[in-house]
Coordinates of C-alpha atoms in Angstrom, one line a residue:
X1 CA 76.7 180.5 -147.7
X2 CA 78.0 183.4 -145.6
X3 CA 75.6 184.0 -142.7
X4 CA 75.5 186.9 -140.5
X5 CA 74.7 186.2 -136.8
X6 CA 71.1 187.1 -137.4
X7 CA 68.6 185.4 -135.2
X8 CA 65.9 185.5 -138.0
X9 CA 68.1 183.8 -140.5
X10 CA 69.1 181.1 -138.0
X11 CA 65.5 180.6 -137.0
X12 CA 64.4 180.3 -140.6
X13 CA 67.1 177.8 -141.4
X14 CA 66.3 175.8 -138.2
X15 CA 62.7 175.6 -139.3
X16 CA 63.7 174.3 -142.8
X17 CA 66.0 171.7 -141.1
X18 CA 63.1 170.5 -138.9
X19 CA 60.9 170.2 -142.0
X20 CA 63.5 167.8 -143.4
X21 CA 64.6 170.1 -146.2
X22 CA 68.0 169.8 -147.8
X23 CA 70.3 172.7 -147.0
X24 CA 73.8 173.1 -148.3
X25 CA 76.1 175.4 -146.4
X26 CA 79.4 175.8 -148.1
X27 CA 82.1 178.3 -147.2
X28 CA 83.9 179.8 -150.3
X29 CA 87.1 180.4 -148.4
X30 CA 88.3 178.9 -145.2
X31 CA 86.2 176.6 -143.2
X32 CA 83.5 176.6 -140.5
X33 CA 84.5 176.1 -136.9
X34 CA 82.0 173.5 -135.7
X35 CA 81.1 172.6 -132.1
X36 CA 78.8 169.6 -131.4
X37 CA 77.0 169.3 -128.1
X38 CA 74.2 167.1 -126.7
X39 CA 70.9 168.9 -126.3
X40 CA 69.5 168.2 -122.9
X41 CA 66.3 170.1 -123.8
X42 CA 65.2 167.7 -126.6
X43 CA 61.8 166.2 -126.0
X44 CA 61.0 164.2 -129.1
X45 CA 64.3 163.1 -130.6
X46 CA 64.3 165.6 -133.4
X47 CA 66.8 167.9 -131.7
X48 CA 69.2 165.6 -129.9
X49 CA 72.3 167.4 -131.1
X50 CA 73.3 171.0 -131.2
X51 CA 75.5 171.8 -134.2
X52 CA 77.2 175.2 -133.8
X53 CA 78.7 176.7 -137.0
X54 CA 80.8 179.8 -136.4
X55 CA 78.5 180.7 -133.5
X56 CA 75.1 179.9 -135.2
X57 CA 73.3 177.0 -133.5
X58 CA 71.2 174.4 -135.3
X59 CA 69.4 171.3 -133.9
X60 CA 69.4 167.9 -135.5
X61 CA 68.6 164.3 -134.6
X62 CA 71.8 162.7 -136.1
X63 CA 75.3 163.8 -137.3
X64 CA 77.6 162.1 -139.8
X65 CA 81.2 163.3 -139.7
X66 CA 83.7 162.8 -142.5
X67 CA 86.3 165.3 -141.2
X68 CA 88.9 164.9 -138.4
X69 CA 87.4 165.9 -135.0
X70 CA 88.4 165.9 -131.4
X71 CA 86.9 166.6 -128.0
X72 CA 87.2 169.8 -126.0
X73 CA 86.2 171.1 -122.6
X74 CA 85.8 174.6 -121.5
X75 CA 84.9 176.1 -118.2
X76 CA 81.6 178.0 -118.1
X77 CA 81.2 180.4 -115.2
X78 CA 77.4 180.6 -115.9
X79 CA 77.1 176.9 -115.3
X80 CA 79.7 176.7 -112.6
X81 CA 81.3 173.8 -114.4
X82 CA 82.6 172.5 -117.7
X83 CA 81.0 172.2 -121.1
X84 CA 82.1 169.3 -123.2
X85 CA 81.8 169.1 -127.0
X86 CA 83.3 167.7 -130.1
X87 CA 85.0 170.2 -132.4
X88 CA 85.9 170.1 -136.1
X89 CA 86.5 172.3 -139.1
X90 CA 84.7 171.7 -142.4
X91 CA 84.2 173.5 -145.7
X92 CA 80.7 172.1 -146.1
X93 CA 77.7 171.1 -144.0
X94 CA 74.6 169.6 -145.5
X95 CA 71.4 169.3 -143.5
X96 CA 68.9 166.8 -144.8
X97 CA 66.1 164.9 -143.1
X98 CA 67.2 166.1 -139.6
X99 CA 70.8 164.8 -140.2
X100 CA 73.8 167.0 -140.4
X101 CA 76.5 165.8 -142.8
X102 CA 79.8 167.5 -142.0
X103 CA 82.3 167.3 -144.8

C-alpha cells in the first residue's frame, strides 16, 4: 500500500487499528523505514507504542518484530534533548487487534 502523507488517510487507518481491524501494508518495491518510540501520552494501554512508517505515525499496544532492528538516538532541538527509538526496515507491516507485526 503506497500511502501519501495525508493526515486523513493516516487518521482513518489509525481508527481502524484502534477498532482491532486487520490491516496489511505491503510495499511492492523497497521497504518501509520504521521507527518505534514509546508513547508517553498513552492513557489506557491501547496506544503504548508509536510505529512510524516512512513518516506516518500509528499507535498500537504491542509490537512483534521478525526483522533485524537496532536502536538509534537523534538530537531534537525542539525538546532540547535526545529522542531514542528502535529502527528497522520491513517490506510488510500487519496491524491486527492493536498489535503491529513487522515482517
